[in-house]
XYZ file of C-alpha atoms in Angstrom:
189
model
C 127.919 -16.184 146.310
C 126.519 -13.098 147.973
C 128.640 -11.201 150.449
C 127.853 -8.800 153.268
C 130.765 -7.474 155.300
C 130.596 -5.119 158.232
C 133.701 -3.222 159.304
C 134.178 -0.503 161.894
C 133.381 2.149 159.282
C 131.331 0.551 156.468
C 128.798 -2.107 155.600
C 129.541 -3.479 152.139
C 127.499 -5.777 149.906
C 128.854 -7.748 147.005
C 128.485 -10.644 144.610
C 131.264 -13.197 144.115
C 133.501 -11.175 146.455
C 133.121 -8.009 144.303
C 131.743 -5.026 146.194
C 128.583 -3.628 144.579
C 127.175 -1.364 147.302
C 128.191 0.129 150.624
C 126.759 2.149 153.458
C 129.627 4.246 154.754
C 130.221 5.529 158.281
C 128.298 8.738 157.499
C 125.213 6.741 156.459
C 125.639 7.468 152.742
C 124.551 4.763 150.294
C 127.084 4.248 147.498
C 126.122 1.966 144.597
C 128.776 0.967 142.082
C 131.332 3.255 143.715
C 133.255 3.792 146.923
C 133.392 7.583 146.490
C 130.469 9.814 147.450
C 129.071 12.505 145.167
C 128.965 16.279 145.644
C 128.741 17.350 149.282
C 125.246 18.830 148.757
C 123.929 15.625 147.135
C 125.940 12.738 148.550
C 123.350 10.740 150.533
C 122.882 8.431 147.526
C 125.541 8.108 144.833
C 125.170 5.842 141.799
C 128.008 5.093 139.399
C 128.325 2.990 136.289
C 130.999 2.837 133.618
C 128.207 3.456 131.068
C 124.967 5.422 131.553
C 123.556 5.609 135.083
C 120.056 6.386 136.292
C 117.146 5.689 138.579
C 113.848 4.125 137.490
C 110.608 4.798 139.364
C 108.016 2.241 138.221
C 104.400 2.676 139.276
C 101.037 1.397 138.076
C 99.642 2.730 134.801
C 96.801 4.379 136.739
C 99.066 6.034 139.312
C 102.074 8.354 139.551
C 105.741 8.388 140.463
C 107.547 11.320 141.968
C 110.482 12.824 143.752
C 109.471 14.974 146.719
C 111.585 17.703 148.321
C 110.623 18.218 151.959
C 111.713 20.481 154.786
C 109.218 19.172 157.329
C 107.308 16.087 158.420
C 103.700 17.198 157.909
C 101.444 19.241 155.667
C 102.745 21.284 152.743
C 106.300 21.090 154.104
C 106.349 17.457 152.966
C 106.022 18.528 149.316
C 107.686 21.960 149.191
C 109.211 20.821 145.898
C 108.063 17.991 143.648
C 108.731 16.425 140.268
C 105.934 13.973 139.438
C 104.798 11.967 136.418
C 101.116 10.990 136.225
C 100.749 7.770 134.204
C 96.944 7.868 133.921
C 96.985 11.224 132.036
C 100.640 11.153 130.901
C 101.714 14.569 132.139
C 104.664 15.730 134.212
C 104.305 18.427 136.838
C 106.728 20.533 138.849
C 106.085 22.071 142.271
C 107.833 24.959 144.030
C 106.750 26.447 147.365
C 104.219 23.589 147.766
C 102.219 24.514 144.641
C 102.222 23.305 141.063
C 104.132 25.868 138.986
C 104.642 24.084 135.637
C 103.192 21.148 133.734
C 104.123 19.402 130.500
C 101.002 17.827 129.016
C 100.853 14.546 127.101
C 100.675 16.653 123.912
C 103.921 18.465 124.800
C 102.357 21.795 125.778
C 104.158 23.716 128.532
C 101.749 25.252 131.042
C 102.717 27.859 133.637
C 100.132 28.947 136.188
C 97.429 26.605 134.878
C 96.811 22.873 134.620
C 94.488 23.020 131.597
C 95.663 23.765 128.063
C 93.355 25.411 125.553
C 95.978 25.290 122.795
C 94.979 23.963 119.388
C 96.892 23.388 116.186
C 100.344 22.475 117.448
C 102.423 22.674 120.589
C 102.444 25.818 122.688
C 103.370 27.655 125.824
C 100.512 28.890 127.996
C 101.068 31.353 130.833
C 97.991 32.065 132.944
C 97.594 34.128 136.091
C 94.900 36.417 137.488
C 97.470 39.261 137.472
C 98.284 38.610 133.784
C 100.968 36.655 131.974
C 104.203 37.682 130.336
C 107.254 36.499 128.497
C 110.338 38.600 129.184
C 113.560 38.421 127.192
C 116.705 40.264 128.305
C 120.268 40.736 127.142
C 121.999 40.165 130.474
C 124.777 42.573 129.438
C 122.179 45.386 129.292
C 120.439 44.399 132.532
C 117.682 42.203 133.926
C 115.737 44.661 136.088
C 112.052 45.554 135.672
C 113.052 48.416 133.338
C 115.183 46.228 131.012
C 114.432 43.890 128.145
C 111.548 43.093 125.817
C 108.174 41.735 126.911
C 105.018 40.213 125.506
C 102.347 40.927 128.107
C 98.702 39.947 128.574
C 97.535 42.272 131.345
C 94.943 41.476 133.993
C 92.340 43.554 132.093
C 92.933 41.872 128.715
C 95.173 44.557 127.178
C 98.020 43.047 125.127
C 101.448 44.686 125.030
C 104.512 44.298 122.829
C 106.895 46.251 125.028
C 110.554 47.124 124.440
C 111.929 48.634 127.629
C 115.254 49.480 125.952
C 115.996 52.679 123.971
C 116.124 50.606 120.766
C 113.752 49.904 117.839
C 111.378 46.998 117.350
C 111.969 45.352 113.966
C 109.514 43.297 111.894
C 110.646 41.045 109.073
C 109.628 38.436 106.531
C 111.741 36.271 104.207
C 114.799 37.028 106.359
C 114.601 40.778 105.655
C 113.421 43.801 107.643
C 110.006 45.041 106.417
C 109.053 47.564 109.120
C 110.294 49.060 112.350
C 109.125 51.191 115.203
C 112.120 53.329 116.112
C 113.059 54.422 119.629
C 111.153 57.708 119.056
C 107.940 55.797 118.283
C 107.904 56.418 114.516
C 106.599 53.618 112.283
C 108.932 53.127 109.315
C 108.056 50.877 106.366
């Protein structure tokens, strides 16, 4: 039989006298456990002796999402967002109340745009009116604006392959170096 028990500190729910869920005195909902999660994420804690998870099921022509809010109206209600759109089969991610990334149904990763013009495989598209860039850094050498290696598409269409370190750029095929541009700017073949 079902069971609901209220004590001075908790409300517990169970089946056949076995507790399955409780609302504790702090208002936290605990499912499958009597111990809350991390202090910064303990409002809802799920536990299972096997895999655990949450399913959001919505209509095939609609979406499901998790919203992160710091207010009760306007953009503050969706400052952060993870949402899956079932009608077009894409997932999008918001930060600062704007879409910042999208994974399309084809598997393309889009940053700064919601439309992919990528053909012949899966790709990464970075689009912004100020230009787009991919920056790679060795964190031991630094991660400032003057560190690392960048592929840049500038706002005027100029393309850059830019090593900000005092090191060469190497080019290779068949797992062997074929050319390099040394730190002095000389092209060596």
